[in-house]
PDB file of C-alpha atoms in Angstrom:
ATOM      1  CA  ASP A   1       0.045   0.053  -0.038  1.00 61.00           C
ATOM      2  CA  GLY A   2       1.186   3.384  -0.759  1.00 68.00           C
ATOM      3  CA  GLY A   3       1.515   5.941   2.021  1.00 91.00           C
ATOM      4  CA  ILE A   4       3.589   7.848   4.555  1.00 95.00           C
ATOM      5  CA  THR A   5       4.895   6.151   7.664  1.00 94.00           C
ATOM      6  CA  GLN A   6       6.200   7.974  10.793  1.00 95.00           C
ATOM      7  CA  SER A   7       7.934   6.269  13.515  1.00 88.00           C
ATOM      8  CA  PRO A   8       7.585   6.026  16.326  1.00 90.00           C
ATOM      9  CA  LYS A   9       4.220   7.001  17.128  1.00 91.00           C
ATOM     10  CA  TYR A  10       5.359   8.060  20.511  1.00 93.00           C
ATOM     11  CA  LEU A  11       8.821   9.288  21.709  1.00 93.00           C
ATOM     12  CA  PHE A  12      10.114  10.270  25.052  1.00 93.00           C
ATOM     13  CA  ARG A  13      13.447  12.045  25.687  1.00 91.00           C
ATOM     14  CA  LYS A  14      15.226  13.888  28.249  1.00 90.00           C
ATOM     15  CA  GLU A  15      15.949  17.614  27.886  1.00 90.00           C
ATOM     16  CA  GLY A  16      19.125  18.399  26.393  1.00 89.00           C
ATOM     17  CA  GLN A  17      19.055  15.401  24.068  1.00 90.00           C
ATOM     18  CA  ASN A  18      18.857  15.503  20.226  1.00 93.00           C
ATOM     19  CA  VAL A  19      16.149  13.348  18.774  1.00 94.00           C
ATOM     20  CA  THR A  20      15.446  12.385  15.231  1.00 95.00           C
ATOM     21  CA  LEU A  21      11.926  11.682  13.852  1.00 96.00           C
ATOM     22  CA  SER A  22      11.538   9.345  10.864  1.00 96.00           C
ATOM     23  CA  CYS A  23       9.441  10.186   7.782  1.00 97.00           C
ATOM     24  CA  GLU A  24       9.212   7.711   4.936  1.00 97.00           C
ATOM     25  CA  GLN A  25       6.811   7.702   1.670  1.00 97.00           C
ATOM     26  CA  ASN A  26       6.390   5.438  -1.139  1.00 95.00           C
ATOM     27  CA  LEU A  27       4.110   7.643  -3.155  1.00 93.00           C
ATOM     28  CA  ASN A  28       6.843   8.720  -5.366  1.00 93.00           C
ATOM     29  CA  HIS A  29       6.169  12.499  -4.288  1.00 92.00           C
ATOM     30  CA  ASP A  30       8.784  14.892  -4.862  1.00 91.00           C
ATOM     31  CA  ALA A  31       7.756  17.409  -2.115  1.00 91.00           C
ATOM     32  CA  MET A  32       7.923  16.539   1.511  1.00 93.00           C
ATOM     33  CA  TYR A  33       6.895  18.629   4.608  1.00 94.00           C
ATOM     34  CA  TRP A  34       7.400  18.697   8.507  1.00 96.00           C
ATOM     35  CA  TYR A  35       4.627  20.354  10.506  1.00 95.00           C
ATOM     36  CA  ARG A  36       4.249  20.886  14.239  1.00 95.00           C
ATOM     37  CA  GLN A  37       0.816  20.928  16.066  1.00 91.00           C
ATOM     38  CA  ASP A  38       0.288  22.258  19.564  1.00 89.00           C
ATOM     39  CA  PRO A  39      -2.853  22.361  21.500  1.00 82.00           C
ATOM     40  CA  GLY A  40      -5.489  24.722  20.054  1.00 76.00           C
ATOM     41  CA  GLN A  41      -3.134  25.661  17.319  1.00 80.00           C
ATOM     42  CA  GLY A  42      -2.940  24.788  13.692  1.00 83.00           C
ATOM     43  CA  LEU A  43      -0.315  23.145  11.837  1.00 90.00           C
ATOM     44  CA  ARG A  44       2.824  25.271  11.671  1.00 92.00           C
ATOM     45  CA  LEU A  45       5.410  24.483   9.040  1.00 92.00           C
ATOM     46  CA  ILE A  46       8.871  23.594  10.188  1.00 95.00           C
ATOM     47  CA  TYR A  47      10.778  22.679   6.945  1.00 95.00           C
ATOM     48  CA  TYR A  48       9.779  21.498   3.431  1.00 93.00           C
ATOM     49  CA  SER A  49      11.730  19.929   0.676  1.00 93.00           C
ATOM     50  CA  GLN A  50      10.650  20.186  -3.041  1.00 89.00           C
ATOM     51  CA  ILE A  51      13.412  17.899  -4.430  1.00 90.00           C
ATOM     52  CA  VAL A  52      16.091  15.654  -3.140  1.00 93.00           C
ATOM     53  CA  ASN A  53      19.114  17.585  -1.500  1.00 94.00           C
ATOM     54  CA  ASP A  54      17.226  20.744  -1.212  1.00 93.00           C
ATOM     55  CA  PHE A  55      15.161  22.131   1.714  1.00 94.00           C
ATOM     56  CA  GLN A  56      13.625  25.285   2.855  1.00 92.00           C
ATOM     57  CA  LYS A  57      12.751  26.687   6.262  1.00 94.00           C
ATOM     58  CA  GLY A  58       9.232  27.180   7.238  1.00 91.00           C
ATOM     59  CA  ASP A  59       7.873  29.560   9.733  1.00 89.00           C
ATOM     60  CA  ILE A  60       9.452  27.793  12.942  1.00 93.00           C
ATOM     61  CA  ALA A  61      12.706  26.260  11.810  1.00 95.00           C
ATOM     62  CA  GLU A  62      14.711  27.346  14.657  1.00 95.00           C
ATOM     63  CA  GLY A  63      15.980  24.566  16.853  1.00 95.00           C
ATOM     64  CA  TYR A  64      15.322  21.861  14.070  1.00 97.00           C
ATOM     65  CA  SER A  65      17.287  20.344  11.150  1.00 97.00           C
ATOM     66  CA  VAL A  66      16.429  18.195   8.183  1.00 97.00           C
ATOM     67  CA  SER A  67      18.033  16.224   5.507  1.00 97.00           C
ATOM     68  CA  ARG A  68      16.811  14.901   2.129  1.00 97.00           C
ATOM     69  CA  GLU A  69      19.336  12.416   0.795  1.00 97.00           C
ATOM     70  CA  LYS A  70      16.672  10.161  -0.709  1.00 96.00           C
ATOM     71  CA  LYS A  71      13.232  11.009  -2.343  1.00 96.00           C
ATOM     72  CA  GLU A  72      11.545   8.527  -0.055  1.00 97.00           C
ATOM     73  CA  SER A  73      12.995   9.896   3.204  1.00 97.00           C
ATOM     74  CA  PHE A  74      12.773  13.315   4.991  1.00 97.00           C
ATOM     75  CA  PRO A  75      13.965  12.882   8.833  1.00 97.00           C
ATOM     76  CA  LEU A  76      13.666  15.697  11.251  1.00 97.00           C
ATOM     77  CA  THR A  77      15.945  16.235  14.101  1.00 96.00           C
ATOM     78  CA  VAL A  78      14.886  18.300  17.163  1.00 95.00           C
ATOM     79  CA  THR A  79      17.811  19.663  18.627  1.00 92.00           C
ATOM     80  CA  SER A  80      18.585  20.745  22.148  1.00 87.00           C
ATOM     81  CA  ALA A  81      18.277  24.340  20.931  1.00 86.00           C
ATOM     82  CA  GLN A  82      14.596  23.840  20.453  1.00 87.00           C
ATOM     83  CA  LYS A  83      12.990  25.571  23.570  1.00 88.00           C
ATOM     84  CA  ASN A  84       9.715  23.797  23.582  1.00 90.00           C
ATOM     85  CA  PRO A  85      10.042  20.524  21.787  1.00 92.00           C
ATOM     86  CA  THR A  86       7.076  18.601  23.241  1.00 94.00           C
ATOM     87  CA  ALA A  87       4.539  18.582  20.537  1.00 94.00           C
ATOM     88  CA  PHE A  88       2.682  16.397  18.014  1.00 94.00           C
ATOM     89  CA  TYR A  89       4.932  16.118  14.641  1.00 96.00           C
ATOM     90  CA  LEU A  90       3.311  15.612  11.354  1.00 95.00           C
ATOM     91  CA  CYS A  91       5.192  14.779   8.017  1.00 96.00           C
ATOM     92  CA  ALA A  92       3.446  15.167   4.672  1.00 94.00           C
ATOM     93  CA  SER A  93       4.236  14.771   0.921  1.00 93.00           C
ATOM     94  CA  SER A  94       2.884  15.962  -2.219  1.00 90.00           C
ATOM     95  CA  PRO A  95       3.540  15.628  -5.802  1.00 86.00           C
ATOM     96  CA  ARG A  96       5.320  18.580  -7.502  1.00 75.00           C
ATOM     97  CA  GLY A  97       4.875  20.277 -10.795  1.00 64.00           C
ATOM     98  CA  ARG A  98       2.258  22.170 -12.702  1.00 60.00           C
ATOM     99  CA  GLY A  99      -1.081  22.249 -11.138  1.00 65.00           C
ATOM    100  CA  HIS A 100      -2.217  22.034  -7.431  1.00 71.00           C
ATOM    101  CA  TYR A 101      -2.091  19.125  -5.347  1.00 80.00           C
ATOM    102  CA  GLU A 102      -3.163  18.153  -1.877  1.00 85.00           C
ATOM    103  CA  GLN A 103      -0.833  16.952   0.875  1.00 89.00           C
ATOM    104  CA  TYR A 104      -0.908  13.321   2.135  1.00 91.00           C
ATOM    105  CA  PHE A 105       0.052  13.068   5.826  1.00 94.00           C
ATOM    106  CA  GLY A 106       1.575  10.467   7.976  1.00 95.00           C
ATOM    107  CA  PRO A 107       0.038   9.343  11.505  1.00 93.00           C
ATOM    108  CA  GLY A 108       2.218  11.671  13.316  1.00 94.00           C
ATOM    109  CA  THR A 109       4.760  11.371  16.153  1.00 95.00           C
ATOM    110  CA  ARG A 110       4.072  12.615  19.617  1.00 94.00           C
ATOM    111  CA  LEU A 111       7.360  13.767  21.157  1.00 95.00           C
ATOM    112  CA  THR A 112       7.581  14.348  24.889  1.00 94.00           C
ATOM    113  CA  VAL A 113      10.551  15.932  26.355  1.00 92.00           C
ATOM    114  CA  THR A 114      11.073  16.157  30.088  1.00 90.00           C
TER     115      THR A 114
ATOM    116  CA  ASP B   1       0.739  36.458  11.412  1.00 69.00           C
ATOM    117  CA  GLN B   2      -2.001  33.957  10.878  1.00 82.00           C
ATOM    118  CA  GLN B   3      -2.926  34.263   7.187  1.00 91.00           C
ATOM    119  CA  VAL B   4      -5.546  31.679   7.311  1.00 94.00           C
ATOM    120  CA  LYS B   5      -8.037  32.090  10.381  1.00 94.00           C
ATOM    121  CA  GLN B   6     -10.848  29.825  11.580  1.00 95.00           C
ATOM    122  CA  ASN B   7     -12.494  31.834  14.262  1.00 92.00           C
ATOM    123  CA  SER B   8     -14.900  29.132  15.542  1.00 94.00           C
ATOM    124  CA  PRO B   9     -12.961  26.637  17.637  1.00 93.00           C
ATOM    125  CA  SER B  10     -15.818  24.302  17.933  1.00 96.00           C
ATOM    126  CA  LEU B  11     -19.208  23.635  16.462  1.00 97.00           C
ATOM    127  CA  SER B  12     -22.064  21.334  17.580  1.00 98.00           C
ATOM    128  CA  VAL B  13     -24.802  20.082  15.140  1.00 98.00           C
ATOM    129  CA  GLN B  14     -27.583  17.648  15.385  1.00 98.00           C
ATOM    130  CA  GLU B  15     -27.301  14.516  13.088  1.00 97.00           C
ATOM    131  CA  GLY B  16     -28.929  15.120   9.691  1.00 97.00           C
ATOM    132  CA  ARG B  17     -28.632  18.873   9.909  1.00 98.00           C
ATOM    133  CA  ILE B  18     -26.268  20.961   7.998  1.00 98.00           C
ATOM    134  CA  SER B  19     -22.648  21.780   9.312  1.00 98.00           C
ATOM    135  CA  ILE B  20     -21.167  24.974   8.298  1.00 98.00           C
ATOM    136  CA  LEU B  21     -17.554  25.520   8.901  1.00 98.00           C
ATOM    137  CA  ASN B  22     -15.979  28.858   7.899  1.00 98.00           C
ATOM    138  CA  CYS B  23     -12.437  30.015   7.130  1.00 97.00           C
ATOM    139  CA  ASP B  24     -11.134  33.382   6.348  1.00 97.00           C
ATOM    140  CA  TYR B  25      -7.648  34.453   4.741  1.00 97.00           C
ATOM    141  CA  THR B  26      -5.770  37.539   4.267  1.00 96.00           C
ATOM    142  CA  ASN B  27      -3.273  36.817   1.467  1.00 93.00           C
ATOM    143  CA  SER B  28      -4.825  37.737  -1.976  1.00 94.00           C
ATOM    144  CA  MET B  29      -2.201  35.615  -3.821  1.00 92.00           C
ATOM    145  CA  PHE B  30      -3.710  32.417  -2.440  1.00 93.00           C
ATOM    146  CA  ASP B  31      -5.207  30.521  -5.330  1.00 92.00           C
ATOM    147  CA  TYR B  32      -5.833  27.074  -3.866  1.00 93.00           C
ATOM    148  CA  PHE B  33      -7.800  25.995  -0.791  1.00 95.00           C
ATOM    149  CA  LEU B  34      -8.260  22.748   0.922  1.00 95.00           C
ATOM    150  CA  TRP B  35     -10.226  21.234   3.672  1.00 97.00           C
ATOM    151  CA  TYR B  36      -8.781  18.448   5.896  1.00 96.00           C
ATOM    152  CA  LYS B  37     -10.371  16.351   8.462  1.00 96.00           C
ATOM    153  CA  LYS B  38      -8.494  15.086  11.593  1.00 93.00           C
ATOM    154  CA  TYR B  39      -9.142  12.550  14.210  1.00 91.00           C
ATOM    155  CA  PRO B  40      -7.097  12.881  17.539  1.00 85.00           C
ATOM    156  CA  ALA B  41      -3.689  11.400  17.445  1.00 81.00           C
ATOM    157  CA  GLU B  42      -3.784  10.961  13.652  1.00 87.00           C
ATOM    158  CA  GLY B  43      -2.741  12.860  10.661  1.00 90.00           C
ATOM    159  CA  PRO B  44      -5.192  15.000   8.640  1.00 93.00           C
ATOM    160  CA  THR B  45      -6.881  13.376   5.733  1.00 94.00           C
ATOM    161  CA  PHE B  46      -7.745  15.490   2.680  1.00 93.00           C
ATOM    162  CA  LEU B  47     -11.508  16.157   2.111  1.00 96.00           C
ATOM    163  CA  ILE B  48     -12.015  18.590  -0.675  1.00 96.00           C
ATOM    164  CA  SER B  49     -10.381  21.492  -2.524  1.00 94.00           C
ATOM    165  CA  ILE B  50     -11.214  24.474  -4.602  1.00 95.00           C
ATOM    166  CA  SER B  51      -9.178  26.448  -7.011  1.00 93.00           C
ATOM    167  CA  SER B  52      -9.689  30.298  -7.113  1.00 93.00           C
ATOM    168  CA  ILE B  53     -11.142  30.215 -10.704  1.00 94.00           C
ATOM    169  CA  LYS B  54     -14.263  28.512  -8.988  1.00 95.00           C
ATOM    170  CA  ASP B  55     -16.783  29.536  -6.421  1.00 96.00           C
ATOM    171  CA  LYS B  56     -18.126  26.113  -5.483  1.00 97.00           C
ATOM    172  CA  ASN B  57     -16.890  22.422  -5.504  1.00 97.00           C
ATOM    173  CA  GLU B  58     -19.099  19.701  -4.396  1.00 97.00           C
ATOM    174  CA  ASP B  59     -18.263  16.153  -3.442  1.00 96.00           C
ATOM    175  CA  GLY B  60     -20.974  13.990  -2.194  1.00 97.00           C
ATOM    176  CA  ARG B  61     -22.015  15.325   1.268  1.00 97.00           C
ATOM    177  CA  PHE B  62     -19.434  18.103   1.177  1.00 98.00           C
ATOM    178  CA  THR B  63     -19.460  21.343  -0.541  1.00 98.00           C
ATOM    179  CA  VAL B  64     -16.820  24.079  -0.442  1.00 98.00           C
ATOM    180  CA  PHE B  65     -17.746  27.769  -1.209  1.00 98.00           C
ATOM    181  CA  LEU B  66     -15.252  30.443  -2.102  1.00 98.00           C
ATOM    182  CA  ASN B  67     -16.005  34.206  -1.905  1.00 97.00           C
ATOM    183  CA  LYS B  68     -12.786  35.839  -3.195  1.00 96.00           C
ATOM    184  CA  SER B  69     -13.991  39.398  -2.738  1.00 96.00           C
ATOM    185  CA  ALA B  70     -14.565  38.564   0.896  1.00 97.00           C
ATOM    186  CA  LYS B  71     -11.561  36.337   1.296  1.00 97.00           C
ATOM    187  CA  HIS B  72     -13.813  33.740   2.873  1.00 98.00           C
ATOM    188  CA  LEU B  73     -14.442  30.045   2.251  1.00 97.00           C
ATOM    189  CA  SER B  74     -16.754  27.491   3.989  1.00 98.00           C
ATOM    190  CA  LEU B  75     -17.544  24.080   4.141  1.00 98.00           C
ATOM    191  CA  HIS B  76     -20.933  22.626   4.115  1.00 98.00           C
ATOM    192  CA  ILE B  77     -21.736  18.946   5.232  1.00 98.00           C
ATOM    193  CA  VAL B  78     -25.145  17.845   4.435  1.00 97.00           C
ATOM    194  CA  PRO B  79     -26.542  15.739   6.065  1.00 98.00           C
ATOM    195  CA  SER B  80     -24.168  15.672   9.140  1.00 98.00           C
ATOM    196  CA  GLN B  81     -23.393  12.236  10.530  1.00 97.00           C
ATOM    197  CA  PRO B  82     -21.829  11.271  13.972  1.00 96.00           C
ATOM    198  CA  GLY B  83     -18.733  10.012  11.995  1.00 95.00           C
ATOM    199  CA  ASP B  84     -18.236  13.468  10.742  1.00 97.00           C
ATOM    200  CA  SER B  85     -17.223  14.453  14.309  1.00 97.00           C
ATOM    201  CA  ALA B  86     -13.512  15.524  14.022  1.00 96.00           C
ATOM    202  CA  VAL B  87     -11.426  18.602  13.800  1.00 95.00           C
ATOM    203  CA  TYR B  88     -11.546  20.406  10.465  1.00 97.00           C
ATOM    204  CA  PHE B  89      -8.642  22.409   9.013  1.00 96.00           C
ATOM    205  CA  CYS B  90      -8.704  24.766   6.048  1.00 96.00           C
ATOM    206  CA  ALA B  91      -5.484  25.447   4.261  1.00 94.00           C
ATOM    207  CA  ALA B  92      -4.450  27.655   1.504  1.00 93.00           C
ATOM    208  CA  SER B  93      -1.532  28.031  -0.986  1.00 90.00           C
ATOM    209  CA  ALA B  94      -0.318  30.681  -3.376  1.00 87.00           C
ATOM    210  CA  GLY B  95       0.987  29.317  -6.787  1.00 76.00           C
ATOM    211  CA  THR B  96       2.161  25.783  -7.298  1.00 67.00           C
ATOM    212  CA  GLY B  97       4.897  23.837  -5.476  1.00 60.00           C
ATOM    213  CA  ASN B  98       4.731  26.361  -2.520  1.00 67.00           C
ATOM    214  CA  GLN B  99       4.016  25.908   1.187  1.00 81.00           C
ATOM    215  CA  PHE B 100       0.557  25.570   2.686  1.00 88.00           C
ATOM    216  CA  TYR B 101      -0.883  27.655   5.444  1.00 90.00           C
ATOM    217  CA  PHE B 102      -3.188  26.068   7.796  1.00 92.00           C
ATOM    218  CA  GLY B 103      -5.903  27.614  10.082  1.00 94.00           C
ATOM    219  CA  THR B 104      -6.116  26.738  13.705  1.00 92.00           C
ATOM    220  CA  GLY B 105      -9.118  24.231  13.048  1.00 94.00           C
ATOM    221  CA  THR B 106     -12.707  23.766  14.260  1.00 96.00           C
ATOM    222  CA  SER B 107     -13.764  20.931  16.235  1.00 96.00           C
ATOM    223  CA  LEU B 108     -17.145  19.638  14.897  1.00 97.00           C
ATOM    224  CA  THR B 109     -19.339  17.412  17.127  1.00 98.00           C
ATOM    225  CA  VAL B 110     -22.295  15.736  15.525  1.00 97.00           C
ATOM    226  CA  ILE B 111     -24.869  14.775  18.084  1.00 97.00           C
ATOM    227  CA  PRO B 112     -26.871  11.515  17.428  1.00 94.00           C
TER     228      PRO B 112
END
């Protein structure tokens, strides 16, 4: 089945540790995105990538880093510089090209940092 | 600055009646609008979209209306069903291949 997988579903870390969230898609989509959702807030864009080896900062990129070495994979690292890392993280992908396309979302990873 | 706004955090509707969810935007460059449905602890799923060249798009029980002059769109669900209970996000983008901007969501409860 085609789709987006995020692992793990729940992740716990101690403050001061870096943590990497996984996102894999087999939809052959060029574009991939990372969002963060906090209670009572919408989805805020952290980073996005429209093509392999290229990515752009979103609205809240500080304290995060990404890589896009393969089309299928777009891992997100939450660094110790991120002041409020506890949140629900969503990865998405979409085709790229002429015309408009919706984004397809993974199931999300809930990160808790104590 | 929030470019896409959903001013109603929650909405309750009786089963069988119409649900109307509203969304406002500020960026006149937005030309594509989407609605997503989200259950707790899951990723959003795409529901329906509309291009700025249209003012209405219908898919089964779901209809999206776009009023460009008012920078307003709405999602109508008729008839509402208990399974429609979820958080609904509207989103917008400007041009192709660009980022999407999401509203804060409206939690819909359909009462049996």
